[in-house]
mmCIF file of C-alpha atoms and ligand atoms in Angstrom:
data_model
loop_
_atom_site.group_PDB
_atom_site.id
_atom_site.type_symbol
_atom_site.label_atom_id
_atom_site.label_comp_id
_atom_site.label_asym_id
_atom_site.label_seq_id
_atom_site.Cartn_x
_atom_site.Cartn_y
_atom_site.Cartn_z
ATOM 1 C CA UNK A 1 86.179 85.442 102.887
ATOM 2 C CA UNK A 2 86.680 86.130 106.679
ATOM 3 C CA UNK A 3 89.425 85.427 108.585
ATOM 4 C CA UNK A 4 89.544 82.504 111.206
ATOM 5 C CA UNK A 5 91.940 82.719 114.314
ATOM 6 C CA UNK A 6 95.073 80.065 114.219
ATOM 7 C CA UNK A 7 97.998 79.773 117.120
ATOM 8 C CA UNK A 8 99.885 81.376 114.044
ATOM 9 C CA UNK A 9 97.762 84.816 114.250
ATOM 10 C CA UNK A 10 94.892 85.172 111.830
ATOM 11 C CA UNK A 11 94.341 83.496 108.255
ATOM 12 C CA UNK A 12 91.854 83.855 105.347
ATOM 13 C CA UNK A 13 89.584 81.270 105.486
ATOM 14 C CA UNK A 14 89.934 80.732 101.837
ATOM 15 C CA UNK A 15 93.616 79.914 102.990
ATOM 16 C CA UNK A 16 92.892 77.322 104.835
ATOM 17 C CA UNK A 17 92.723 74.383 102.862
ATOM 18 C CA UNK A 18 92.793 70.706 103.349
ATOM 19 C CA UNK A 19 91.461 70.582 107.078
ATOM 20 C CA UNK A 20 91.170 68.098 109.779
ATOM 21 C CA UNK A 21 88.356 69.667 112.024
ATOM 22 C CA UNK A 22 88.790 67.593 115.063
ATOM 23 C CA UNK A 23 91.732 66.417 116.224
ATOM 24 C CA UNK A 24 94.335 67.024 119.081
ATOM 25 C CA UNK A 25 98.186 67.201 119.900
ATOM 26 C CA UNK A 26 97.827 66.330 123.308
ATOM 27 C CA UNK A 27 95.247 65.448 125.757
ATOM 28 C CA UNK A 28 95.921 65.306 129.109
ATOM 29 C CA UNK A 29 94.066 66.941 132.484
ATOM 30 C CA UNK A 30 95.851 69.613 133.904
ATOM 31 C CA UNK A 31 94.993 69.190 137.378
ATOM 32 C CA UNK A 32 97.493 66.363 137.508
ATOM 33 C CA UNK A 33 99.865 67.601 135.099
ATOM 34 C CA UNK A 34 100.223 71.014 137.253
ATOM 35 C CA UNK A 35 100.827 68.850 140.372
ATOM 36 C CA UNK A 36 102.621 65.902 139.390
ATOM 37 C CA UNK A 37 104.756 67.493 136.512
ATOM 38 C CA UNK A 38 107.490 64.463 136.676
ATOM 39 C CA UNK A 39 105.114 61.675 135.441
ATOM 40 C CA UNK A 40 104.855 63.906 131.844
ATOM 41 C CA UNK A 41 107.507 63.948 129.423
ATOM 42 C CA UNK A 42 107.119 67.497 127.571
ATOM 43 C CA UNK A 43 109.759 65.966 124.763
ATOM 44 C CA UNK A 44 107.938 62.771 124.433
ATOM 45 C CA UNK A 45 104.442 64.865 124.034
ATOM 46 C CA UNK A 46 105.816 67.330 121.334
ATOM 47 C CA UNK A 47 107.592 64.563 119.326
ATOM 48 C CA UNK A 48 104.264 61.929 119.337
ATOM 49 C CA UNK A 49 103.225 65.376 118.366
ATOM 50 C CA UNK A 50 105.667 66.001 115.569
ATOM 51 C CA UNK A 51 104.852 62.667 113.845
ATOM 52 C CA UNK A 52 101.589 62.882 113.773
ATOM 53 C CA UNK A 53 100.924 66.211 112.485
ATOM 54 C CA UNK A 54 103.731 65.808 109.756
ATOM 55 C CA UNK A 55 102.299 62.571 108.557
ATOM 56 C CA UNK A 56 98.758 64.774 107.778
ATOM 57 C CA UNK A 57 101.040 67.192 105.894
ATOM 58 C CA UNK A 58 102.274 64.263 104.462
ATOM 59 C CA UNK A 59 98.610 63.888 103.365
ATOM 60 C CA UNK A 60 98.011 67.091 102.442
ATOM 61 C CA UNK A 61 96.514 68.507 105.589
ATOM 62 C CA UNK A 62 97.092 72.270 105.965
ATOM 63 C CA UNK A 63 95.149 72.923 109.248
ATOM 64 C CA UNK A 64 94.195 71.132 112.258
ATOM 65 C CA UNK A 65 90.978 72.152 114.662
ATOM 66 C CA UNK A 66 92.049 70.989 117.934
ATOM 67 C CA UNK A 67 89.251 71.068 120.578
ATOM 68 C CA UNK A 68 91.011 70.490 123.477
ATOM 69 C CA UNK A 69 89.644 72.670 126.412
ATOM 70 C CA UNK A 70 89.325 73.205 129.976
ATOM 71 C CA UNK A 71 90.065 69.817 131.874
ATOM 72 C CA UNK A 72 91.889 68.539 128.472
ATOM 73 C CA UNK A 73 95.053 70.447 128.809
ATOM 74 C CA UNK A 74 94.776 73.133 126.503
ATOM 75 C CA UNK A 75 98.201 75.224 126.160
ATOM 76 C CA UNK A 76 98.401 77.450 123.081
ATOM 77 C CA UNK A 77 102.122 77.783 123.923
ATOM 78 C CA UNK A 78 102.563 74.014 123.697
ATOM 79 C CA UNK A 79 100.630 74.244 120.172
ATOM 80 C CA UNK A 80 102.242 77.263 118.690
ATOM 81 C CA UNK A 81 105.647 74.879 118.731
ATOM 82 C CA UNK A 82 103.969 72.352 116.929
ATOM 83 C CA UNK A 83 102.477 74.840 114.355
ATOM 84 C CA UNK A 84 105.678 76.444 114.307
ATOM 85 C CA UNK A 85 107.748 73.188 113.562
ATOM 86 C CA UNK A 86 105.246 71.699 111.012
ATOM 87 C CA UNK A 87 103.794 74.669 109.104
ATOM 88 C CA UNK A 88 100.733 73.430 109.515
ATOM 89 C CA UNK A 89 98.074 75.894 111.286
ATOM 90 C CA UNK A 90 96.477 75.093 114.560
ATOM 91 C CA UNK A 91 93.189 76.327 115.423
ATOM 92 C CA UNK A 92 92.512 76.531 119.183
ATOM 93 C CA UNK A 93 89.237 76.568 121.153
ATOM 94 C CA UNK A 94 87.882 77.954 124.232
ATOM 95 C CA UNK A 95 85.191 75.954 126.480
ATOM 96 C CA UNK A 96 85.128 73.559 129.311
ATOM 97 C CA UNK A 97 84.942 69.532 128.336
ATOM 98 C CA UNK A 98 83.340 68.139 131.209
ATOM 99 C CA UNK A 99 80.890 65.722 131.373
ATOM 100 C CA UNK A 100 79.330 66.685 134.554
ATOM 101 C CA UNK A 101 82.003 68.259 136.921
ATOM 102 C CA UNK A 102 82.218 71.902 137.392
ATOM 103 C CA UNK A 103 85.089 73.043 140.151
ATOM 104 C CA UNK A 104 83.894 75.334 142.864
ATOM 105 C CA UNK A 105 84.953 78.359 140.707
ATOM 106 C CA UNK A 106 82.275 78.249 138.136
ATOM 107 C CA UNK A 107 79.382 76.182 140.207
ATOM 108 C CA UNK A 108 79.435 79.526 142.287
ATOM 109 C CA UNK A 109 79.310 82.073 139.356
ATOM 110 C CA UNK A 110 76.380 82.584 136.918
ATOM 111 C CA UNK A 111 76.399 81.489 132.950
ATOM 112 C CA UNK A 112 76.994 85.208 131.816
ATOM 113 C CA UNK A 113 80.323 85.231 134.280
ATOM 114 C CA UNK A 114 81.630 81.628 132.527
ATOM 115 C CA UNK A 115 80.802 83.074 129.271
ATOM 116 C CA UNK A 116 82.825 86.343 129.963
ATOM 117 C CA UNK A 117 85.626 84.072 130.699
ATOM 118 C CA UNK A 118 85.259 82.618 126.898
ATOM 119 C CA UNK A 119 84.571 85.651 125.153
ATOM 120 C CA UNK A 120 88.102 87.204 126.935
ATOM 121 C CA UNK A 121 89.950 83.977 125.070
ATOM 122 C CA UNK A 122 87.994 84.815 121.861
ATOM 123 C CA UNK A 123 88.687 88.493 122.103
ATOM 124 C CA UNK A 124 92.154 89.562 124.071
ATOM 125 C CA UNK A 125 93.818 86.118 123.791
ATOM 126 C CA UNK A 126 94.550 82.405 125.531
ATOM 127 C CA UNK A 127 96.237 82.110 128.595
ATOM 128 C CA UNK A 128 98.282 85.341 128.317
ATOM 129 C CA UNK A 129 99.047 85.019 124.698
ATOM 130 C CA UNK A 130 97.858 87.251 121.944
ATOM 131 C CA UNK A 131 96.668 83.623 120.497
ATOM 132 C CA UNK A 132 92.349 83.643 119.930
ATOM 133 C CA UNK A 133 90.039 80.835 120.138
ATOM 134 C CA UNK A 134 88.491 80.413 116.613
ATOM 135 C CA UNK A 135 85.443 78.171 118.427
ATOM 136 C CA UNK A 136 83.783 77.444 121.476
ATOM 137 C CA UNK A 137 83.886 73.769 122.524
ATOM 138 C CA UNK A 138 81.262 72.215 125.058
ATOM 139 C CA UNK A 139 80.161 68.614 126.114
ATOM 140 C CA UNK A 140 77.758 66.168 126.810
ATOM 141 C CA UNK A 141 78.222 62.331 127.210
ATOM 142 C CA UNK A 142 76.736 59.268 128.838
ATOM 143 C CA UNK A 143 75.547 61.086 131.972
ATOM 144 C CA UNK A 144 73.117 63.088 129.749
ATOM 145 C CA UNK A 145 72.977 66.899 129.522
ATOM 146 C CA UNK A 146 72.953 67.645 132.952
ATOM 147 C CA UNK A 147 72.566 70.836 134.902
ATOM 148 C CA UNK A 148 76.283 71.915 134.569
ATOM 149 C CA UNK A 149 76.565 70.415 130.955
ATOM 150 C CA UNK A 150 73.364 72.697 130.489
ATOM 151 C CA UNK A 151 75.275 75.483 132.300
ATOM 152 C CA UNK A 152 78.594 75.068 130.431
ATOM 153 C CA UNK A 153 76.582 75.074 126.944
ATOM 154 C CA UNK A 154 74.173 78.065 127.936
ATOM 155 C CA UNK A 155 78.046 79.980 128.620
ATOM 156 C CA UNK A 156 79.233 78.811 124.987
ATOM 157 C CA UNK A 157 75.810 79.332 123.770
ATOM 158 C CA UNK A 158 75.530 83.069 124.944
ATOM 159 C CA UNK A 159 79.445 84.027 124.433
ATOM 160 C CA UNK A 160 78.780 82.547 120.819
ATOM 161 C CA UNK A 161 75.817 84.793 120.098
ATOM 162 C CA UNK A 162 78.446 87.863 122.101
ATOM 163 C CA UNK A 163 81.162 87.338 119.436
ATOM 164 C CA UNK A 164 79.806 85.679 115.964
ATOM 165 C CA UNK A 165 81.900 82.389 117.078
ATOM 166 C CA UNK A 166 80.827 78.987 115.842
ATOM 167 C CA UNK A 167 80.589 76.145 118.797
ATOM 168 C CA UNK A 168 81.633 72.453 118.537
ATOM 169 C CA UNK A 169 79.787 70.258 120.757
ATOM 170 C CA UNK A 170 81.112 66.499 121.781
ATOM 171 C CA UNK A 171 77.865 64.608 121.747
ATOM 172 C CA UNK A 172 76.804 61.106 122.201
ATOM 173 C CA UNK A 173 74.671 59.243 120.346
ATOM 174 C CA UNK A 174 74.172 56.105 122.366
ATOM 175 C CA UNK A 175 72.331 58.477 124.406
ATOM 176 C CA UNK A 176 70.861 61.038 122.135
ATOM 177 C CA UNK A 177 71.942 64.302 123.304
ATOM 178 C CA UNK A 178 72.201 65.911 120.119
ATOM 179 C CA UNK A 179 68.944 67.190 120.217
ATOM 180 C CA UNK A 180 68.648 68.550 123.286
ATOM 181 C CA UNK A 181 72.382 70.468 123.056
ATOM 182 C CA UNK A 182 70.922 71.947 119.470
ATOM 183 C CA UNK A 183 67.693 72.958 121.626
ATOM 184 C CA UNK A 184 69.378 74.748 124.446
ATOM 185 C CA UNK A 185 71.540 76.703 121.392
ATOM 186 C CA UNK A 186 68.486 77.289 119.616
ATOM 187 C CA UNK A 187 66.864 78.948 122.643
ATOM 188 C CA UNK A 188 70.035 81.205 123.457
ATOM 189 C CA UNK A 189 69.781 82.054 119.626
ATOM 190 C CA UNK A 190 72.743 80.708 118.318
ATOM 191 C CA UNK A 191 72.264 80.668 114.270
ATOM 192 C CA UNK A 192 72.298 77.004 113.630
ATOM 193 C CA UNK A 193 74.967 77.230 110.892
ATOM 194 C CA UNK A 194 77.308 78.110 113.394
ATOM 195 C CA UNK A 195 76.953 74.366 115.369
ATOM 196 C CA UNK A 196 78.733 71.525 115.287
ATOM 197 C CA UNK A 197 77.504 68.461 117.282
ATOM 198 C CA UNK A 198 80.743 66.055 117.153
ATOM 199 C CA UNK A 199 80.938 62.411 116.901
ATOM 200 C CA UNK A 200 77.593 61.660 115.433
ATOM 201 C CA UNK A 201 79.339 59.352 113.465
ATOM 202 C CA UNK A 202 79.191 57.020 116.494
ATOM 203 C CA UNK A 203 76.146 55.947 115.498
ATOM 204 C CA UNK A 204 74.862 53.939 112.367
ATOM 205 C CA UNK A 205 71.107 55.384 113.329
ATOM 206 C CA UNK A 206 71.252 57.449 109.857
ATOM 207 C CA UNK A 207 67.998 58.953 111.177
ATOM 208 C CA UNK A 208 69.075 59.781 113.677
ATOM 209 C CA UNK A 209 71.747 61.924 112.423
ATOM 210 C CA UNK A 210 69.553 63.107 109.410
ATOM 211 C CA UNK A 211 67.140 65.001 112.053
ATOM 212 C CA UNK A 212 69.761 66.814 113.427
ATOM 213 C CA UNK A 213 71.232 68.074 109.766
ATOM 214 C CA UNK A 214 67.558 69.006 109.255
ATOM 215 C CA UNK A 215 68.215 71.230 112.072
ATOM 216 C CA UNK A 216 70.707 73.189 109.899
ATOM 217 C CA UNK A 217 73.762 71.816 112.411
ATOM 218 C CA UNK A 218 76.480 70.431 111.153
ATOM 219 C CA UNK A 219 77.843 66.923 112.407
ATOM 220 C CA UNK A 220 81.069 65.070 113.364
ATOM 221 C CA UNK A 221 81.838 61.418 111.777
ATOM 222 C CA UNK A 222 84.715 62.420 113.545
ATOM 223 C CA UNK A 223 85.867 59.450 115.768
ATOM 224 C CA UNK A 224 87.310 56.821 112.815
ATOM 225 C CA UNK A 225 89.787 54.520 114.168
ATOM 226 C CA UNK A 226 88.022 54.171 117.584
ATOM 227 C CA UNK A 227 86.335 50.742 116.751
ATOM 228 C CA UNK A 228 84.940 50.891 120.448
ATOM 229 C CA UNK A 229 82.230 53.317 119.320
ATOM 230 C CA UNK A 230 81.469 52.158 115.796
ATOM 231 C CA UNK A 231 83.948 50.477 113.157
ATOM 232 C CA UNK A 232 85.388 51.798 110.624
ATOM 233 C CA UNK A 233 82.706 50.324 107.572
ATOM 234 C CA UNK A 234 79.817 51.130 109.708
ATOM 235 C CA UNK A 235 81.036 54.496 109.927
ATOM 236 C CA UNK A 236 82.012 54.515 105.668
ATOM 237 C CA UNK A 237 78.166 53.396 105.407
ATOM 238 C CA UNK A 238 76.602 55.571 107.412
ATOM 239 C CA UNK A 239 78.916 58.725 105.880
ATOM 240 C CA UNK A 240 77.987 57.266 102.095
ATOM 241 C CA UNK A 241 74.726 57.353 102.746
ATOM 242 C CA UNK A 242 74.711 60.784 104.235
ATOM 243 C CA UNK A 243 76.315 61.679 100.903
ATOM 244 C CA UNK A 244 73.900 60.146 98.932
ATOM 245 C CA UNK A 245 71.124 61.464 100.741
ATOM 246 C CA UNK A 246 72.647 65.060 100.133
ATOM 247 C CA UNK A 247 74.125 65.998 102.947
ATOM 248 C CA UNK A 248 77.990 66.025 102.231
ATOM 249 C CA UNK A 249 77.695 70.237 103.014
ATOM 250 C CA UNK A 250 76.767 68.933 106.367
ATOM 251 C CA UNK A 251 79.203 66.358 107.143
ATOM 252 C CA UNK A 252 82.558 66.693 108.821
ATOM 253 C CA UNK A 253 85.453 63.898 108.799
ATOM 254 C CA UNK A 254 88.250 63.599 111.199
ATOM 255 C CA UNK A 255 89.738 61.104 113.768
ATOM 256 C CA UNK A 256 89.449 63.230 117.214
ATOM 257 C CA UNK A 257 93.099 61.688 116.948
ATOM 258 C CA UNK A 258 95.188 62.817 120.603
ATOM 259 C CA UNK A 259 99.127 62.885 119.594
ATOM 260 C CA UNK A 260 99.161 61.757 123.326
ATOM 261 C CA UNK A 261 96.684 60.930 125.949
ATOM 262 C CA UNK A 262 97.414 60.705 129.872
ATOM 263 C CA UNK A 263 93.938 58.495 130.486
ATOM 264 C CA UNK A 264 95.512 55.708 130.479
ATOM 265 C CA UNK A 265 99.005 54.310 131.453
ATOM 266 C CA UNK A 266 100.712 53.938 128.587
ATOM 267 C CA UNK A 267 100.869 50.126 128.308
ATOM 268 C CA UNK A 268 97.153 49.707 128.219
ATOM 269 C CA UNK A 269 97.281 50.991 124.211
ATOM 270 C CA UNK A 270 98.829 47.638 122.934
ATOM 271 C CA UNK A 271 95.628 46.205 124.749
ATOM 272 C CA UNK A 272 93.561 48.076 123.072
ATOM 273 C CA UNK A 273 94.415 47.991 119.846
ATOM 274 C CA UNK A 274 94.565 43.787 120.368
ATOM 275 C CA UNK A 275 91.246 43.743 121.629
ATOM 276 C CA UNK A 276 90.085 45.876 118.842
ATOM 277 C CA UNK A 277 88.757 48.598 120.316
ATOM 278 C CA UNK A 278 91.271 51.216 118.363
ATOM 279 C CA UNK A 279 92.332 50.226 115.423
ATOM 280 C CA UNK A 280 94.861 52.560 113.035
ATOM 281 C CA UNK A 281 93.695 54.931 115.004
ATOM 282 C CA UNK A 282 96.056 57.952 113.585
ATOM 283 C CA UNK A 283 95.933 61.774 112.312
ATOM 284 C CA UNK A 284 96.061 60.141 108.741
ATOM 285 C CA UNK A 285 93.233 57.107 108.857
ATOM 286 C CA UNK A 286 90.620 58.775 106.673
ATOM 287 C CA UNK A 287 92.959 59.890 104.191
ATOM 288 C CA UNK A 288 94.567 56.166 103.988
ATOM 289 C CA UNK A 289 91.882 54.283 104.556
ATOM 290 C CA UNK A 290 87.802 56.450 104.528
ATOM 291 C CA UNK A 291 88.730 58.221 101.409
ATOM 292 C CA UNK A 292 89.623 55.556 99.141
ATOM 293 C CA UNK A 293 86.838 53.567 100.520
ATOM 294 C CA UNK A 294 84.176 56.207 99.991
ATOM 295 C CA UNK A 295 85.986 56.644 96.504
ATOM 296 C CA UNK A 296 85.528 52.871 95.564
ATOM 297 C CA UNK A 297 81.827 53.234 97.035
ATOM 298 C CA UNK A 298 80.950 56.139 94.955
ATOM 299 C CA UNK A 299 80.246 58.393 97.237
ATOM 300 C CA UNK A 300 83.445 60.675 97.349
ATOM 301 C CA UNK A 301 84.673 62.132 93.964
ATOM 302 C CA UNK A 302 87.241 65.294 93.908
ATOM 303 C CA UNK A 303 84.319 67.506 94.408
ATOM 304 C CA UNK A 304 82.731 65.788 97.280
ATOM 305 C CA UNK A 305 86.262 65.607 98.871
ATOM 306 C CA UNK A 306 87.082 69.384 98.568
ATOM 307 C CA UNK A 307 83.645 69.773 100.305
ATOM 308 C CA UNK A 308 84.521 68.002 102.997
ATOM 309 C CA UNK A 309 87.744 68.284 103.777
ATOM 310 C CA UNK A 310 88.355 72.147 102.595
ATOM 311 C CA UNK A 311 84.600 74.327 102.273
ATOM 312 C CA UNK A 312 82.931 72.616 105.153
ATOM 313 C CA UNK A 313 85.780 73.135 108.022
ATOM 314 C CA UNK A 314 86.176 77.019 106.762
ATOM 315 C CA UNK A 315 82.572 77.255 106.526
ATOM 316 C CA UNK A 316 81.594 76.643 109.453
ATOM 317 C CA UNK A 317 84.452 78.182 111.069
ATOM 318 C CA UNK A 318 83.536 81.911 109.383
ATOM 319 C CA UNK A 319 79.583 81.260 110.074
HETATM 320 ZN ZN1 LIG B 1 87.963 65.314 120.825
#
């Protein structure tokens, strides 16, 4: 099997093993980070960090995707110590998540010239490092797919189709940009196996979901624990009945989980989680909670799991 890029150097993708494919150990913008260093505590962020990542080894977790990009943070130095202190691999992206903001930099250079920036991360290495992305991340939310979401995508699209990489796109149902992020990678010529359109699981429009599997993409029921979106047994319903209808190759799990997040100040969470818009959110939900229930369901047996959770992530990642 090929080899897949971690913060740790590369691994066999038959190495891999039990993966969460969407998850991250920090989140935070790095505009205000850079500038107002004093209101982030470094310690606090690699502990929350620590916990979180041990407690999916605790699980059996082996690897982590994280998608965090440009505007979320990224810093492959800050991962490498948490791969380093857990054992468990990291796999780190390149790509800009914005919604609709591009900074002067790339709103005054072409698509090829923001795709050469992504293919340099894929190729020589992440901020200086000798660490690779493994995938190319891109986004499109309630604002639609807009001209610099289409701009940012056509960049992932194009380095994707430069360097064999596979591309993870944050989607969102409510608004239905699935299909037209799989038809601007279709027209770039991105092989459709290499796709992943995120967080399709925040839907319960099975349909809807269905047509873009029929594409050949594969999707993200990737947000459990955020209740705001979809609950948690709309989202076991909707990922049973994917199952049923066939689709487990297609289907990835995770909790798009962030160790910590700077979007809000931090005594908003206890809010949250009262008002039920997050609940048990954590890097360990499915495995506590989705598994067994898919398992009691019967739509998750040993087989189906190892699909999941271990072919699908290493799959994708080597397409
Ligand atoms: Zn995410």
């Amino acid at each position: 099997m090929a080899s897949v890029e971690t913060v740790q150097g590369p691994v066999d993708a038959g190495e891999l093993g039990v993966t969460l494919v969407h998850e991250h150990v920090r989140f935070r913008d790095e505009a205000v980070a850079e500038q107002w260093p004093e209101r982030y505590d470094e310690q606090l962020e690699l502990e929350a960090a620590l916990v979180s990542v041990n407690a999916a080894k605790d699980r059996g977790v082996r690897t982590i995707v994280d998608p965090t990009a440009m505007f979320g943070g990224r810093d492959v130095r800050f991962m490498a110590r948490v791969a380093e202190q857990t054992g468990v691999r990291l796999v780190a992206c390149t790509g800009i998540y914005s919604y609709d903001h591009l900074p002067h930099y790339f709103a005054n250079r072409d698509v090829d010239a923001m795709a050469e920036h992504f293919v340099t991360d894929i190729e020589r290495g992440i901020q200086g490092t000798d660490m690779k992305a493994a995938f190319l991340k891109c986004a499109a939310d309630a604002a639609g797919v807009t001209e610099n979401v289409e701009k940012i995508h056509r960049a992932v699209a194009r380095a994707s189709v430069q360097t064999g990489t596979p591309i993870m796109a944050h989607s969102m149902p409510a608004v239905a940009t699935g299909p037209r992020q799989v038809e601007i990678f279709r027209q770039e010529g991105v092989p459709m196996e290499r796709v992943q359109i995120a967080h399709c699981g925040d839907t319960d429009d099975v349909a809807y979901i269905e047509g873009l599997i029929e594409e050949g993409v594969y999707v993200g029921l990737d947000r459990y624990g955020l209740e705001m979106y979809q609950p948690i047994d709309k989202r076991n319903a909707t990922a049973a009945e994917l199952i049923r209808r066939g689709h487990a190759e297609r289907i990835m799990i995770s909790q798009d989980f962030c160790a910590t997040i700077d979007w809000f100040p931090p005594e908003a969470a206890p809010a949250f989680e009262e008002a039920g818009a997050i609940r048990n959110w954590s890097m360990t939900l499915v495995f506590d909670e989705v598994v067994p229930a898919l398992r009691e369901a019967g739509a998750m047996d040993d087989a189906v799991f190892e699909t999941v959770f271990v072919a699908n992530p290493a799959r994708w990642l080597t397409a």
